[in-house]
Short mmCIF file of C-alpha atoms in Angstrom, two decimals:
data_model
loop_
_atom_site.label_atom_id
_atom_site.label_comp_id
_atom_site.label_asym_id
_atom_site.label_seq_id
_atom_site.Cartn_x
_atom_site.Cartn_y
_atom_site.Cartn_z
CA ALA A 1 102.74 -70.35 60.69
CA GLN A 2 100.23 -69.68 63.40
CA SER A 3 101.26 -70.20 67.00
CA VAL A 4 100.15 -69.22 70.46
CA THR A 5 102.49 -68.81 73.44
CA GLN A 6 101.45 -68.76 77.06
CA PRO A 7 104.69 -68.08 78.92
CA ASP A 8 103.38 -68.91 82.40
CA ILE A 9 102.81 -72.60 83.08
CA HIS A 10 101.59 -72.12 86.66
CA ILE A 11 100.36 -69.02 88.50
CA THR A 12 99.27 -68.76 92.12
CA VAL A 13 97.30 -65.78 93.40
CA SER A 14 95.49 -65.06 96.61
CA GLU A 15 91.73 -64.93 96.64
CA GLY A 16 90.62 -61.34 96.06
CA ALA A 17 93.82 -60.38 94.28
CA SER A 18 93.93 -59.27 90.66
CA LEU A 19 94.96 -61.63 87.88
CA GLU A 20 96.63 -61.29 84.52
CA LEU A 21 97.38 -64.26 82.28
CA ARG A 22 99.65 -63.63 79.34
CA CYS A 23 99.14 -64.73 75.75
CA ASN A 24 101.21 -63.93 72.68
CA TYR A 25 100.31 -65.03 69.20
CA SER A 26 101.99 -65.28 65.86
CA TYR A 27 99.71 -64.92 62.87
CA GLY A 28 100.17 -63.24 59.51
CA ALA A 29 96.69 -61.86 59.06
CA THR A 30 94.05 -60.41 61.35
CA PRO A 31 93.83 -62.79 64.29
CA TYR A 32 90.68 -64.17 65.80
CA LEU A 33 91.51 -64.66 69.47
CA PHE A 34 89.90 -66.66 72.23
CA TRP A 35 90.27 -67.57 75.87
CA TYR A 36 88.91 -70.89 77.11
CA VAL A 37 88.84 -72.26 80.66
CA GLN A 38 89.07 -75.90 81.68
CA SER A 39 88.01 -76.87 85.18
CA PRO A 40 89.50 -80.08 86.59
CA GLY A 41 88.08 -83.13 84.82
CA GLN A 42 85.94 -81.03 82.53
CA GLY A 43 85.85 -79.98 78.92
CA LEU A 44 86.63 -76.44 77.83
CA GLN A 45 84.34 -73.45 78.12
CA LEU A 46 84.63 -70.22 76.14
CA LEU A 47 85.37 -67.17 78.29
CA LEU A 48 85.58 -64.52 75.59
CA LYS A 49 86.63 -63.87 72.02
CA TYR A 50 87.94 -61.02 69.89
CA PHE A 51 87.32 -60.56 66.20
CA SER A 52 87.48 -56.81 65.59
CA GLY A 53 86.42 -53.46 67.01
CA ASP A 54 86.96 -52.48 70.62
CA THR A 55 90.24 -53.98 71.75
CA LEU A 56 88.98 -54.51 75.30
CA VAL A 57 86.67 -57.51 75.36
CA GLN A 58 84.37 -58.48 78.22
CA GLY A 59 83.62 -62.11 78.89
CA ILE A 60 81.80 -64.32 81.33
CA LYS A 61 82.63 -64.72 85.02
CA GLY A 62 84.02 -61.18 85.25
CA PHE A 63 86.96 -61.77 82.90
CA GLU A 64 88.20 -59.34 80.29
CA ALA A 65 91.00 -59.38 77.74
CA GLU A 66 92.82 -56.69 75.81
CA PHE A 67 94.08 -57.09 72.26
CA LYS A 68 97.32 -55.23 71.58
CA ARG A 69 98.35 -55.58 67.96
CA SER A 70 101.71 -53.86 68.47
CA GLN A 71 102.67 -56.44 71.10
CA SER A 72 100.90 -59.41 69.46
CA SER A 73 99.26 -60.02 72.81
CA PHE A 74 95.83 -60.89 74.15
CA ASN A 75 96.17 -60.96 77.93
CA LEU A 76 93.35 -62.11 80.18
CA ARG A 77 92.53 -60.14 83.33
CA LYS A 78 90.23 -60.28 86.31
CA PRO A 79 90.18 -57.60 89.02
CA SER A 80 89.38 -59.93 91.93
CA VAL A 81 89.92 -63.67 91.79
CA HIS A 82 87.56 -66.15 93.45
CA TRP A 83 88.51 -69.63 94.66
CA SER A 84 86.24 -71.07 91.95
CA ASP A 85 88.49 -69.53 89.29
CA ALA A 86 91.15 -72.19 89.94
CA ALA A 87 91.43 -73.97 86.59
CA GLU A 88 93.56 -74.17 83.49
CA TYR A 89 93.26 -71.35 80.98
CA PHE A 90 93.95 -71.63 77.28
CA CYS A 91 94.49 -68.89 74.76
CA ALA A 92 93.70 -69.76 71.14
CA VAL A 93 93.77 -68.29 67.67
CA GLY A 94 91.48 -69.13 64.79
CA ALA A 95 92.67 -69.03 61.20
CA ASN A 96 90.67 -66.71 58.99
CA ASN A 97 89.54 -69.50 56.74
CA PHE A 98 87.28 -70.49 59.61
CA ASN A 99 88.61 -74.01 59.73
CA LYS A 100 91.75 -74.49 61.79
CA PHE A 101 92.23 -73.63 65.40
CA TYR A 102 95.41 -73.34 67.48
CA PHE A 103 95.69 -73.47 71.26
CA GLY A 104 98.45 -72.35 73.58
CA SER A 105 99.93 -74.79 76.06
CA GLY A 106 97.81 -73.46 78.92
CA THR A 107 98.31 -71.72 82.27
CA LYS A 108 97.24 -73.44 85.48
CA LEU A 109 95.83 -71.05 88.02
CA ASN A 110 95.91 -71.85 91.73
CA VAL A 111 94.01 -69.66 94.15
CA LYS A 112 95.21 -69.38 97.76
CA PRO A 113 92.61 -68.80 100.49
CA GLU B 1 69.98 -80.33 77.21
CA ALA B 2 72.41 -79.09 74.58
CA GLN B 3 75.55 -81.15 74.76
CA VAL B 4 78.41 -82.98 73.11
CA THR B 5 78.80 -86.56 74.25
CA GLN B 6 81.78 -88.84 73.87
CA ASN B 7 82.12 -92.56 74.44
CA PRO B 8 83.90 -94.20 76.02
CA ARG B 9 85.17 -91.78 78.67
CA TYR B 10 88.09 -94.03 79.56
CA LEU B 11 89.77 -96.67 77.46
CA ILE B 12 92.78 -98.91 77.93
CA THR B 13 93.88 -100.85 74.88
CA VAL B 14 96.92 -102.53 73.37
CA THR B 15 99.06 -101.55 70.45
CA GLY B 16 97.50 -102.35 67.09
CA LYS B 17 93.96 -103.05 68.25
CA LYS B 18 91.56 -100.89 66.25
CA LEU B 19 89.29 -98.62 68.25
CA THR B 20 86.65 -95.98 67.69
CA VAL B 21 85.75 -93.08 69.93
CA THR B 22 82.27 -91.78 69.24
CA CYS B 23 81.19 -88.15 69.37
CA SER B 24 77.63 -86.93 69.08
CA GLN B 25 76.05 -83.48 69.37
CA ASN B 26 72.39 -82.54 69.64
CA MET B 27 72.65 -78.87 68.63
CA ASN B 28 72.44 -79.26 64.85
CA HIS B 29 75.95 -77.86 64.54
CA GLU B 30 77.65 -78.07 61.17
CA TYR B 31 81.26 -77.80 62.34
CA MET B 32 82.83 -80.54 64.43
CA SER B 33 86.41 -81.13 65.43
CA TRP B 34 88.69 -83.50 67.31
CA TYR B 35 91.56 -82.41 69.55
CA ARG B 36 94.12 -84.20 71.65
CA GLN B 37 95.45 -82.70 74.86
CA ASP B 38 98.92 -83.52 76.13
CA PRO B 39 100.75 -81.98 79.11
CA GLY B 40 102.74 -78.92 78.13
CA LEU B 41 101.35 -78.94 74.59
CA GLY B 42 97.81 -77.73 75.12
CA LEU B 43 95.20 -78.91 72.64
CA ARG B 44 96.14 -79.81 69.10
CA GLN B 45 93.62 -80.22 66.33
CA ILE B 46 93.48 -83.67 64.73
CA TYR B 47 90.67 -83.42 62.17
CA TYR B 48 87.70 -81.20 61.56
CA SER B 49 84.52 -81.35 59.54
CA MET B 50 82.69 -78.39 58.06
CA ASN B 51 79.60 -80.46 57.28
CA VAL B 52 78.41 -83.94 56.33
CA GLU B 53 80.92 -85.70 54.09
CA VAL B 54 83.37 -82.78 54.38
CA THR B 55 86.43 -83.44 56.52
CA ASP B 56 89.99 -82.14 56.56
CA LYS B 57 93.22 -82.55 58.46
CA GLY B 58 94.21 -80.47 61.42
CA ASP B 59 97.72 -80.17 62.77
CA VAL B 60 98.27 -83.76 63.94
CA PRO B 61 96.24 -86.14 61.74
CA GLU B 62 98.76 -88.99 61.46
CA GLY B 63 97.41 -92.27 62.77
CA TYR B 64 93.80 -91.12 62.89
CA LYS B 65 90.76 -91.33 60.63
CA VAL B 66 87.37 -89.70 60.82
CA SER B 67 84.06 -89.91 59.03
CA ARG B 68 81.03 -87.65 58.93
CA LYS B 69 78.05 -89.54 57.54
CA GLU B 70 75.48 -87.73 59.65
CA LYS B 71 75.47 -84.19 60.94
CA ARG B 72 75.27 -85.19 64.59
CA ASN B 73 78.06 -87.80 64.69
CA PHE B 74 81.80 -87.50 64.15
CA PRO B 75 83.66 -90.65 65.22
CA LEU B 76 87.44 -90.77 65.62
CA ILE B 77 89.06 -93.99 64.45
CA LEU B 78 92.46 -95.31 65.43
CA GLU B 79 93.09 -98.20 63.07
CA SER B 80 96.37 -99.31 64.68
CA PRO B 81 96.89 -97.44 67.93
CA SER B 82 100.40 -96.87 69.23
CA PRO B 83 101.61 -95.76 72.68
CA ASN B 84 102.28 -92.22 71.41
CA GLN B 85 98.53 -91.86 70.92
CA THR B 86 98.00 -92.13 74.65
CA SER B 87 96.28 -88.85 75.38
CA LEU B 88 93.12 -87.03 76.41
CA TYR B 89 90.81 -86.53 73.45
CA PHE B 90 88.14 -83.87 73.07
CA CYS B 91 85.40 -83.56 70.52
CA ALA B 92 83.88 -80.14 69.87
CA SER B 93 81.15 -78.64 67.76
CA SER B 94 80.24 -75.09 66.95
CA GLU B 95 77.35 -73.10 65.67
CA PRO B 96 76.62 -72.78 61.97
CA ARG B 97 78.29 -70.41 59.55
CA GLY B 98 81.33 -69.47 61.60
CA GLY B 99 82.99 -72.81 62.10
CA PRO B 100 85.42 -72.74 65.00
CA LEU B 101 85.23 -68.95 65.20
CA GLU B 102 81.82 -69.37 66.71
CA THR B 103 81.68 -70.69 70.25
CA GLN B 104 82.95 -74.26 70.35
CA TYR B 105 81.18 -76.64 72.71
CA PHE B 106 83.42 -79.35 74.03
CA GLY B 107 82.62 -82.87 75.10
CA PRO B 108 83.78 -84.22 78.47
CA GLY B 109 86.87 -85.90 77.04
CA THR B 110 88.06 -89.46 76.46
CA ARG B 111 91.17 -90.59 78.26
CA LEU B 112 93.00 -93.20 76.17
CA LEU B 113 95.90 -95.37 77.29
CA VAL B 114 97.64 -97.50 74.67
CA LEU B 115 99.89 -100.20 76.12
#
């Protein structure tokens, strides 16, 4: 069965520091992987997605993620965090029949001034 | 403006009183989906629709119904709500051909409290 694990419930980083949010997935076939961000009181917005090809994916707002098949991971990174990045981040996997979609439980990011 | 709208945004109801949450998109998207968000569980898919008159169950369909009579609308129906359906609900739609593997556009959410 498909599943997504985000082991960190809360993370706090200082503004300007680097960020890495962890995501591990369980999926029998080739995974289609996503990162979404949810700002307080808002819906979700797609940051980036991976289907195939280059395992380092660039997204919006300066985020990137790296797919590592051997570790079943798709970690999100940003070299320098801004206060506006404070939000909840969700990793997700899409089933290859294009229909079902599975989210992780989310990681809340706090940014210290 | 391209958007997904949901109504109502907030709803307090009582156990057993039927309710409908509407979802509408103006982007001519074929794929639409409903999710519920609960603390510590992330978002879980309730139902999805690949196109008009084509719907299927997600991971947590019990207690919910949907219909897709027009491409732009995808209402979520709770025929007999129970307190365990208290949650934050999101509707989403995505661009043609790829279903949810294309970019999903989410509505603003509907916060439901069932007493």
